[in-house]
XYZ file of C-alpha atoms in Angstrom:
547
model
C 5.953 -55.681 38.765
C 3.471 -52.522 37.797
C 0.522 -52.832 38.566
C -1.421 -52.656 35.222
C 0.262 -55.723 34.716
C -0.929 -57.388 37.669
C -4.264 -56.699 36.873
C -4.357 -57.535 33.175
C -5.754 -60.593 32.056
C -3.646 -64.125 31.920
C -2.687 -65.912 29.087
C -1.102 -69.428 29.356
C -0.662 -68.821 32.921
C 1.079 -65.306 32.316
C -0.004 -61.616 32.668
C -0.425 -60.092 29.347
C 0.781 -56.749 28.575
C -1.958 -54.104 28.286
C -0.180 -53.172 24.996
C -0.461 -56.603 23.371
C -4.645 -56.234 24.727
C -4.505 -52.871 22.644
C -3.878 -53.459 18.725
C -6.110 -49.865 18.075
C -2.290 -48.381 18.773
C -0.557 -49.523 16.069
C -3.381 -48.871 13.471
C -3.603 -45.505 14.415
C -0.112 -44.902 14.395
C -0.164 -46.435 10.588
C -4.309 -44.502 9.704
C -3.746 -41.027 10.750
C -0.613 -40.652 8.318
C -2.629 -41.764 5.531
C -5.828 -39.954 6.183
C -3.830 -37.073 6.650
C -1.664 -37.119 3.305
C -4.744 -38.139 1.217
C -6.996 -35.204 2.820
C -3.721 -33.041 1.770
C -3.163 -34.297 -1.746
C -7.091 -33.557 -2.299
C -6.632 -29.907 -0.659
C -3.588 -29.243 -3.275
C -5.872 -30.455 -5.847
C -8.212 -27.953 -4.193
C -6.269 -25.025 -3.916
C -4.424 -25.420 -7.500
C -1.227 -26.159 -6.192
C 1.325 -27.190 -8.194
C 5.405 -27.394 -8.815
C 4.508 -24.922 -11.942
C 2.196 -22.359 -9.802
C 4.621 -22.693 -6.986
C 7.362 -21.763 -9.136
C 5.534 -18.804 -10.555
C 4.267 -17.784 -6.860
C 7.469 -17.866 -5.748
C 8.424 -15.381 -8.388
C 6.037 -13.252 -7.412
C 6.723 -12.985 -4.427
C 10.790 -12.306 -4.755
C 9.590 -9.322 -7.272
C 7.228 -7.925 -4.243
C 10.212 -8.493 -1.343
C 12.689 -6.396 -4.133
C 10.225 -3.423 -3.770
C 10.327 -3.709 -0.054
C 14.487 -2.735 -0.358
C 15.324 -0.470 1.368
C 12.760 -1.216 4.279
C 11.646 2.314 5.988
C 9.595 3.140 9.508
C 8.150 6.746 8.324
C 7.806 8.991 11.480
C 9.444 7.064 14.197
C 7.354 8.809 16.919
C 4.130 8.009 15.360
C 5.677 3.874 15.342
C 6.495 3.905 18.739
C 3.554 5.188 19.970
C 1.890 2.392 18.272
C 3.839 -0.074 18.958
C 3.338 1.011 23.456
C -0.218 0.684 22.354
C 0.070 -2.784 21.138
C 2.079 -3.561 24.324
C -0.613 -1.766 26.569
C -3.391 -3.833 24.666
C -1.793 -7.493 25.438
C -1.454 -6.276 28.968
C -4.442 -5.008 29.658
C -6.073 -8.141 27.971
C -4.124 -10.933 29.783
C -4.662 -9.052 33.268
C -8.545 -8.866 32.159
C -8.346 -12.930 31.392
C -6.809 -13.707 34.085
C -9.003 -11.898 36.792
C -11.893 -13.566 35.194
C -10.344 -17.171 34.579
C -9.772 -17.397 38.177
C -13.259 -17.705 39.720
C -14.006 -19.297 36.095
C -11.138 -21.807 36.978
C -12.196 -22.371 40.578
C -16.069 -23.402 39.281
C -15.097 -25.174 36.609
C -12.806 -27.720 38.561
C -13.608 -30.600 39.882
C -12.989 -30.137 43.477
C -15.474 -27.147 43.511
C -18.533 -28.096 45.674
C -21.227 -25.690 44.640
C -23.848 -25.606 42.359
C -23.770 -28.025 39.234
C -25.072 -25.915 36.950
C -22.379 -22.967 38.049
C -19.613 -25.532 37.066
C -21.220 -26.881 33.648
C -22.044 -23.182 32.893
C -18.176 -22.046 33.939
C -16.939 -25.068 31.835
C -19.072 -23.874 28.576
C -17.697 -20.117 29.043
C -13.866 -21.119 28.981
C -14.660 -23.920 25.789
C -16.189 -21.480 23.776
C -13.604 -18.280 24.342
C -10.999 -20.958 23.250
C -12.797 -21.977 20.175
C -13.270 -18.530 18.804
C -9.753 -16.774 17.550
C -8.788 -13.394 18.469
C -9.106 -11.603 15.692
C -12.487 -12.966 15.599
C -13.567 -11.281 18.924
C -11.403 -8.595 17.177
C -13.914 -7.623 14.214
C -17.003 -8.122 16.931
C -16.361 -5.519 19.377
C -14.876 -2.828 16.850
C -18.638 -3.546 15.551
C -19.638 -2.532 18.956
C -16.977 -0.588 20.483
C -16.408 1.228 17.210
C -12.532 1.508 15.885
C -9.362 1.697 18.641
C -7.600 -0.043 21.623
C -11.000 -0.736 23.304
C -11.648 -3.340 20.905
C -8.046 -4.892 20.557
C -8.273 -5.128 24.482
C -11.206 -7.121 24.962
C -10.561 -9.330 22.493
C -7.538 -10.513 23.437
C -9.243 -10.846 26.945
C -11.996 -12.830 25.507
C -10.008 -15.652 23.519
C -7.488 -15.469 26.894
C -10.084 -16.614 29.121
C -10.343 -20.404 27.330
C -6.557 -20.930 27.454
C -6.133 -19.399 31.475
C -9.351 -20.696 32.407
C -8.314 -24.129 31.108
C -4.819 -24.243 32.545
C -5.879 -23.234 35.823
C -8.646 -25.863 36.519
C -6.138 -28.211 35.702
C -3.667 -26.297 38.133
C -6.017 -26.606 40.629
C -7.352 -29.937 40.398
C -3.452 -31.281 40.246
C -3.459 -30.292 44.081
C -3.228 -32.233 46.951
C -6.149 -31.527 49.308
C -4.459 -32.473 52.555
C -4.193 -28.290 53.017
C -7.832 -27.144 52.130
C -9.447 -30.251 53.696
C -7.521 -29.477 57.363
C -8.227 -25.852 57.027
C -11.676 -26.247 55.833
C -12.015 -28.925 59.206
C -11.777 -25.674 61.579
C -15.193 -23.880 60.249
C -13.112 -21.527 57.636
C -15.829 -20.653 54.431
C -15.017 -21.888 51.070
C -13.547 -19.118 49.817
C -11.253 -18.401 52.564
C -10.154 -21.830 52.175
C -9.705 -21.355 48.680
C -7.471 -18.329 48.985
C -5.682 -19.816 51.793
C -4.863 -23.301 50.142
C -5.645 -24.053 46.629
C -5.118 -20.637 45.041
C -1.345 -19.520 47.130
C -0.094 -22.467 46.232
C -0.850 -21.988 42.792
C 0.307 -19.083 42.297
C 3.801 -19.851 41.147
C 2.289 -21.718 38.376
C -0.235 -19.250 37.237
C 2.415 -16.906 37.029
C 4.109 -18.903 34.416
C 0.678 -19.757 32.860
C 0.031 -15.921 32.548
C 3.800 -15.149 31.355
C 3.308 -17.355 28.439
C 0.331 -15.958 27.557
C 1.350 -12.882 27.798
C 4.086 -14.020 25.278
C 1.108 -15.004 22.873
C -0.977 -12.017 23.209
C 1.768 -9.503 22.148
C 2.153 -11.598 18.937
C -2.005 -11.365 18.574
C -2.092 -7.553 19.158
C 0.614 -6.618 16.845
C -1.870 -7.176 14.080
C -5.323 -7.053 15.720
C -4.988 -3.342 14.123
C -5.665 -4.811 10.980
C -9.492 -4.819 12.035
C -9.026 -1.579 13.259
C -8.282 -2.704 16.416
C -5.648 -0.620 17.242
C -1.778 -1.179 17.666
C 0.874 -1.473 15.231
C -1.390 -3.614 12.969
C -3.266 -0.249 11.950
C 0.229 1.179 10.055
C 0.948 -2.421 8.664
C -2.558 -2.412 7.192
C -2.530 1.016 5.824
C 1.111 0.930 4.398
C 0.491 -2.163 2.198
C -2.959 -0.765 1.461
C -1.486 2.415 0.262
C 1.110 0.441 -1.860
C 4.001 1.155 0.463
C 5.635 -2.139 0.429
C 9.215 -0.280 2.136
C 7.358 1.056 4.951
C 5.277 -2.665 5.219
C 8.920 -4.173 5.306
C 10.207 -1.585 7.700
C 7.414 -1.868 9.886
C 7.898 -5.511 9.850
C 11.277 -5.884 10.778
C 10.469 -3.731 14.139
C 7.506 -5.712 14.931
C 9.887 -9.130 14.035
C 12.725 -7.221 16.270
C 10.040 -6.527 19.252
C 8.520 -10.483 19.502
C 12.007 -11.588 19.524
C 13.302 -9.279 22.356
C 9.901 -10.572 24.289
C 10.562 -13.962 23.521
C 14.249 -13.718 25.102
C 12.372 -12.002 28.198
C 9.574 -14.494 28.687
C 11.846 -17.565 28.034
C 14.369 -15.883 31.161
C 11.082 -15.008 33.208
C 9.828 -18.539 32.669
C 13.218 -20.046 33.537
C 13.403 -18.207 37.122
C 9.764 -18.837 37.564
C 10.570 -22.562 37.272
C 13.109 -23.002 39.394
C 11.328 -20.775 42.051
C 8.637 -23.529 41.742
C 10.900 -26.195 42.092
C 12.254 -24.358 45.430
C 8.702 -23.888 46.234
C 9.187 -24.822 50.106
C 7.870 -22.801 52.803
C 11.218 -22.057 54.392
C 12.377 -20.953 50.981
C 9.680 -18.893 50.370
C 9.863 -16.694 53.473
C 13.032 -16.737 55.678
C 12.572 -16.846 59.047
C 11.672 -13.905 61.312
C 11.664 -12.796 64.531
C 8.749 -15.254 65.501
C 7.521 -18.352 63.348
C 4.338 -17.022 62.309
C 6.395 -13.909 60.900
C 8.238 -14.158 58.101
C 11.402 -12.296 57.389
C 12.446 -9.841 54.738
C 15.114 -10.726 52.070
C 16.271 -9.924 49.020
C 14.074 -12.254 46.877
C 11.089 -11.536 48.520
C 12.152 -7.514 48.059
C 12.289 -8.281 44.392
C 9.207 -10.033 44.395
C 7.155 -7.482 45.870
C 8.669 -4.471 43.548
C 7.973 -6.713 40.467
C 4.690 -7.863 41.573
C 3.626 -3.958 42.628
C 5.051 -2.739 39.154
C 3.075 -5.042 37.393
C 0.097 -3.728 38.989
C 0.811 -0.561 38.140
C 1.547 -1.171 34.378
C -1.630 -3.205 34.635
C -3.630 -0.235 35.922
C -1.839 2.445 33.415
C -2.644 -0.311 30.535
C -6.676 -0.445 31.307
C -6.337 2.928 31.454
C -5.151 3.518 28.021
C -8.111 1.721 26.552
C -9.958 4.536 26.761
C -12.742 2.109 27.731
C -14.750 4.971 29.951
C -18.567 4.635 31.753
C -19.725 6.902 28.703
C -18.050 5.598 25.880
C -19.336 2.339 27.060
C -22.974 3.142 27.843
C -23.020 4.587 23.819
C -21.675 1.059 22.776
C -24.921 -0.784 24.823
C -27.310 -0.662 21.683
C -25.101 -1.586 19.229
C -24.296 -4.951 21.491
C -28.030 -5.171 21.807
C -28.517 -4.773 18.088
C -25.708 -7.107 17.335
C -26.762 -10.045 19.749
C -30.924 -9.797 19.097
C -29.638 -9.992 14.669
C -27.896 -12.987 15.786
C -31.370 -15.097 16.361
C -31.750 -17.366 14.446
C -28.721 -18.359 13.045
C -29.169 -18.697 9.131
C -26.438 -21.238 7.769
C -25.525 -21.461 3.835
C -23.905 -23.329 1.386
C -21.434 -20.513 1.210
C -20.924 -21.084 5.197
C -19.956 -24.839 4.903
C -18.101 -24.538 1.966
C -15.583 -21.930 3.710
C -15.231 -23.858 6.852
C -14.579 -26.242 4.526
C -12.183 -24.761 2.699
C -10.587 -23.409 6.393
C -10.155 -27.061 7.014
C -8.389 -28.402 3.797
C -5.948 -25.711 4.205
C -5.423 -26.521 7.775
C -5.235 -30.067 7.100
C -2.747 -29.603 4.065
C -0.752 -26.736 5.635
C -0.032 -29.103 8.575
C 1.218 -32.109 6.283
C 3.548 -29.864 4.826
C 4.347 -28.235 8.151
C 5.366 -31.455 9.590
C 7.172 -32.965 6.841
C 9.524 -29.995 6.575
C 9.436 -29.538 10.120
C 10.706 -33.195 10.781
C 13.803 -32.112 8.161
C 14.537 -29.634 10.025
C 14.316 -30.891 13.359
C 16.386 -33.914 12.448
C 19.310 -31.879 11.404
C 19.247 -28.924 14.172
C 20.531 -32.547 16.245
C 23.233 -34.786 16.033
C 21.395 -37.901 16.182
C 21.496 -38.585 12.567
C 23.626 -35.625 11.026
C 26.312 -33.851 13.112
C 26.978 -30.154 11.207
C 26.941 -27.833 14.250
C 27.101 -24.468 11.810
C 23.799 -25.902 9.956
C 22.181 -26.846 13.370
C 22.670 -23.326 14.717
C 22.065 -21.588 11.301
C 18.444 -23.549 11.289
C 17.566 -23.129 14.804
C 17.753 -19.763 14.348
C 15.800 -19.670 10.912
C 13.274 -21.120 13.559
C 12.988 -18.795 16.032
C 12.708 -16.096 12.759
C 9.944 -17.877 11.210
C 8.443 -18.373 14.589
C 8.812 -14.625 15.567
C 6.312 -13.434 12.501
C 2.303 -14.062 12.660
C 0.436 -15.675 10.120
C -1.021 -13.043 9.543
C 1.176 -10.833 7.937
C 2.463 -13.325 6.018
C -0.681 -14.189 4.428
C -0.885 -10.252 3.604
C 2.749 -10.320 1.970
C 1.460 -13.690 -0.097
C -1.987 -11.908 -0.772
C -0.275 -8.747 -2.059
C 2.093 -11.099 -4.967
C 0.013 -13.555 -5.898
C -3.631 -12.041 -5.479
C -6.660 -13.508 -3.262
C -7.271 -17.227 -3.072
C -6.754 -19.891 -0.849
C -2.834 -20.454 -2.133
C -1.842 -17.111 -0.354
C -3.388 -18.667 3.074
C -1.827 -22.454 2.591
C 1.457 -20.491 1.845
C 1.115 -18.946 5.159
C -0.083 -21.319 7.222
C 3.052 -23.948 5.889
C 5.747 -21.461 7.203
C 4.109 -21.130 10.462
C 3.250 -24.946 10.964
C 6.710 -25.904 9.690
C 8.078 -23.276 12.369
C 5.771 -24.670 15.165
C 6.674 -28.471 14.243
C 10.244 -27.995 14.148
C 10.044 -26.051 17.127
C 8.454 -29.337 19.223
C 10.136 -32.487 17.334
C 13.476 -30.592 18.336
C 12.721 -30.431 22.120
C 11.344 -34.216 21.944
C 14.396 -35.205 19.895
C 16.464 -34.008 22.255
C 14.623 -35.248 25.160
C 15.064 -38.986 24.017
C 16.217 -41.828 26.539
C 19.825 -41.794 25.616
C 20.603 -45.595 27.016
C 19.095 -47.036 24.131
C 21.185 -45.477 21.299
C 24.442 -45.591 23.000
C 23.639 -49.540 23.480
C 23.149 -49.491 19.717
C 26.405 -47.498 19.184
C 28.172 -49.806 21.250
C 27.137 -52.953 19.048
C 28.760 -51.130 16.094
C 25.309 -49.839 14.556
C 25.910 -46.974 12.431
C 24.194 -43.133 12.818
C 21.186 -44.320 10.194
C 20.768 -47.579 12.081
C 20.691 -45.814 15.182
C 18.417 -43.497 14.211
C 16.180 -46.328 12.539
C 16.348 -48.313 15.263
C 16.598 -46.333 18.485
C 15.451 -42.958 17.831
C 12.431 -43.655 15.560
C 10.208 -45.674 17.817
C 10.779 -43.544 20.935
C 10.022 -40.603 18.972
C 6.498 -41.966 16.809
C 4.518 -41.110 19.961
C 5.505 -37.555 20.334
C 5.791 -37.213 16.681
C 2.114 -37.715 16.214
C 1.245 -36.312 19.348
C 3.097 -32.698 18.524
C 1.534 -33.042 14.690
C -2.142 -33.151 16.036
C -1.492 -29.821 18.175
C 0.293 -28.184 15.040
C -2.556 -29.173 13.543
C -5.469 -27.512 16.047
C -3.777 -24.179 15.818
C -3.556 -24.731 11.716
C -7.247 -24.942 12.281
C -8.026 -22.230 14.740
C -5.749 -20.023 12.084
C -7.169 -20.811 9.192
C -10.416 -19.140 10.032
C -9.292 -15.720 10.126
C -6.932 -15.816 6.702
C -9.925 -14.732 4.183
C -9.988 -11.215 6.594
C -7.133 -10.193 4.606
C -8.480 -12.435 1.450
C -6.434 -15.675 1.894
C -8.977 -18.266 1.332
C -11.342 -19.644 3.974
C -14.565 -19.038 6.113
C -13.167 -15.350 7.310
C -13.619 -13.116 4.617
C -17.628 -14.361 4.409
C -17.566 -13.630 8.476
C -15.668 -10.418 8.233
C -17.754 -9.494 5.207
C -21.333 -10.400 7.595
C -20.473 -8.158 10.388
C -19.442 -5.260 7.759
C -22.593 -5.693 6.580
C -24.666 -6.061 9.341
C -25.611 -9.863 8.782
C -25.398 -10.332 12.372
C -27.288 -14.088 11.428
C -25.071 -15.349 9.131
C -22.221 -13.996 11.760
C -23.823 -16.275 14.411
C -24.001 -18.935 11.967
C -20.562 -19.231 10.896
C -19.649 -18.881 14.489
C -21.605 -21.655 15.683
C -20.028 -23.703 12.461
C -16.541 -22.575 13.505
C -16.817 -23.772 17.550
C -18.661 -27.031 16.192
C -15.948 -28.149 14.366
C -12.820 -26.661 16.373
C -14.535 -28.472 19.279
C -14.850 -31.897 16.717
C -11.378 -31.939 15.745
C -10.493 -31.039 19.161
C -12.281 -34.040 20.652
C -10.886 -36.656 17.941
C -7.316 -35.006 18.422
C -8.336 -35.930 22.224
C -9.460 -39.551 21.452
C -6.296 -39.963 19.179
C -3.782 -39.016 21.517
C -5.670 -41.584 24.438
C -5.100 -44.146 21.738
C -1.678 -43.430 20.525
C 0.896 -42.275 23.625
């Protein structure tokens, strides 16, 4: 019998489920539907759309794509070169992260034994870079930094630290301490302990941890440019700004061709890394050698130690490339100073809560739709309600497509049909959140305990009462789970749409730093972690209540 069981309380001289002692679950699982369809019919209502402005958006829009035919690249040199520069900037910024999340990591979990106020203070730095978006971090240290890779670089490093930092701790604190604690009995200091125990045995996982966001920051860099901070963002930006909707389309397509290629690569990297953890044994690791406490040479480790020495390198040769010299960097001091000192005190607005407000409705309403279409999708790329293999594939792959482009550029095709507003940035945020749902209610679909449905199948139920019956309720709590994170990242994206003039709380930020309002900066920024971290919290809380 489990044990929560055993110690539950007794009922007519019987143990009572904890789920029966629980009725929050089901009235969740019944609220957050309806809070989040009425918060999206008011945002429609908000943003003015309807079936007759959809229909004339969508006109729009086909006119623009039939002035992007025939897509061109312009100087293929000059592309290349920035599109190695966007490469060099999401390498350079994940190594950056991830040097810093480690001692970050290692403070900020709760087996370190040092100073409190080192762990709360550890803690507060990886919250914070995860509340703030790239792009975000983007626009502040071109401020400083002035235009180029510099910038790009250290802003992807920035908003890396919250989501390395984060998965490490937990990395480390999933550990058993047998190792450190026998090591750390004979006299061995803490941090030789932790680089002996805790962090090699780690490292299989961090690997994977920093592959994926590696995987991330490629798609981030490939329009930081947009800010000016450098990469293949900068031709993007200046082709649709000079009316050049072929090259935009062109330029596009390679950046569209690129992520995909990468995502092949990570998704094979990730695979091998996987299984390598799996087989993470000591005898597997190192084959024997001539004495026990020497291991042997062979051909995985080879491989290992050429990858892991060319990464280095490309590491190295990426820093390099940011051009981030001792000079350039002393020149950049004041206007950090001058930036950080105009940021005291914070002077909020009406025109401050009313974008964040408007960042949320479209997050909020982008994320209904998301998931509703997303659910369509998912539904028929299996064959547990509808078995048409050619539609599966054909929408799987309409997937990975939609996945493979950044919300970004499509809220700069939507702004450049149907003008600025907040219907170019719902527009945008829909595709991606429909891509990102589909994406996760596929994997859970297919994930599903199978004995159920075949006992169905075997009473004579047919596919809808299957579905109805044995698929629903095993998929409601990953359904709601996988809706709340499509709906953080709605959130997290919805604050940097108004750069490019799609609606929300970042064209008033860009707009404050182009100006030099360094105090309404700070207060939109203090606005934007206070409610990322609310929403955050009550996604938390929800999914404690719910799976």
């Amino acid at each position: 019998m489990p044990s929560d069981i055993l110690d539950s309380p007794v009922m007519n001289g019987m143990p009572v489920p904890p789920r029966q002692l629980r009725p929050r679950r089901s009235v969740a699982v019944g609220v957050i539907p309806i809070v989040y369809v009425g918060a999206s019919l008011f945002g429609l209502w908000w943003m003015g759309v309807s079936p007759s402005s959809l229909q004339d958006g969508f006109g729009d829009i086909g006119r623009l794509l039939s002035r992007m035919v025939p897509p061109t690249t312009g100087p293929i040199p000059d592309l290349l070169t920035l599109l190695v520069q966007t490469l060099l900037i999401a390498i350079a910024g994940t190594g950056l992260a991830t040097l810093a999340s480690i001692p970050l990591a290692a403070a900020a979990s709760s087996r370190f034994t040092g100073p409190r106020p080192l762990q709360w203070a550890a803690r507060l730095v990886i919250v914070l870079t995860r509340a703030v978006p790239t792009l975000i971090f983007a626009i502040i240290f071109v401020r400083i930094f002035g235009l180029g890779p510099m910038a790009g670089g250290l802003a992807v490093a920035f908003h890396s630290v919250g989501m390395i930092g984060k998965l490490m701790t937990d990395i480390f604190e999933e550990q058993d301490r047998t190792a450190s604690e026998a090591v750390s009995a004979t006299g061995a200091s803490r941090l030789r302990t932790f680089v002996a125990t805790t962090f090699s045995r780690a490292l299989p996982s961090i690997t994977g941890v920093v592959l994926y966001r590696l995987d991330i920051n490629v798609r981030a860099s490939a329009i930081l440019g947009i800010v000016g901070a450098g990469g293949i963002g900068v031709a993007l930006q200046t082709a649709i700004g000079s009316l050049n909707y072929p090259r935009a389309a062109g330029i596009v397509l390679v950046i569209i061709a690129v992520l995909l290629i990468l995502e092949v690569v990570s998704v094979r990297l990730q695979v091998k890394l996987s299984e390598h953890a799996r087989e993470n044994s000591h005898s597997q690791l190192f084959v024997p050698g001539r004495a026990v406490h020497q291991p042997g040479w062979d051909r995985a480790r080879v491989t290992r130690t050429v990858l892991g020495s060319t990464a280095l390198l490309v590491f190295i040769y990426a820093i390099w490339s940011l051009e981030a010299d001792l000079e350039r960097i002393s020149r950049s001091l004041p206007s950090a100073v001058e930036l950080v000192a105009g940021m005291f005190p914070p002077e909020f607005s009406g025109a401050i809560f009313l974008g964040v407000f408007e960042s949320v409705l479209m997050a909020v309403t982008a994320t209904t739709v998301g998931v509703l279409i997303g659910l369509v999708i998912a539904v028929l790329s299996t064959d547990l309600l509808v078995r048409i293999t050619p539609l599966a594939v054909g929408l799987r792959g309409l997937t990975v497509l939609m996945r493979g482009i950044p919300d970004i550029i499509y809220a700069l095709i939507f702004v450049a049909a149907l003008g600025l507003g907040p219907f170019a940035g719902f527009l945008a945020l829909s595709i991606s959140c429909t891509a990102l749902a589909a994406k996760f209610f596929t994997d859970s679909l297919q994930n599903l305990n199978p004995a159920p449905l075949k006992a169905l199948e075997a009473t004579g139920a047919n596919r809808l009462q299957v579905f109805i019956s044995g698929v629903w309720p095993q998929f409601v709590p990953s359904f709601l789970g996988n809706s709340l994170f499509t709906s953080d990242l709605a959130l997290r994206e919805s604050a940097v749409l108004g750069i490019v003039g799609a609606g929300g709380i970042g064209f008033l930020l860009h707009e404050s730093v182009a100006t030099l309002s360094y105090e309404t900066t700070s207060a939109i920024l203090i606005s934007l972690i206070v409610v990322v971290l609310a929403i955050e919290s009550a996604a938390r809380w929800i999914r404690s209540r719910v799976l």
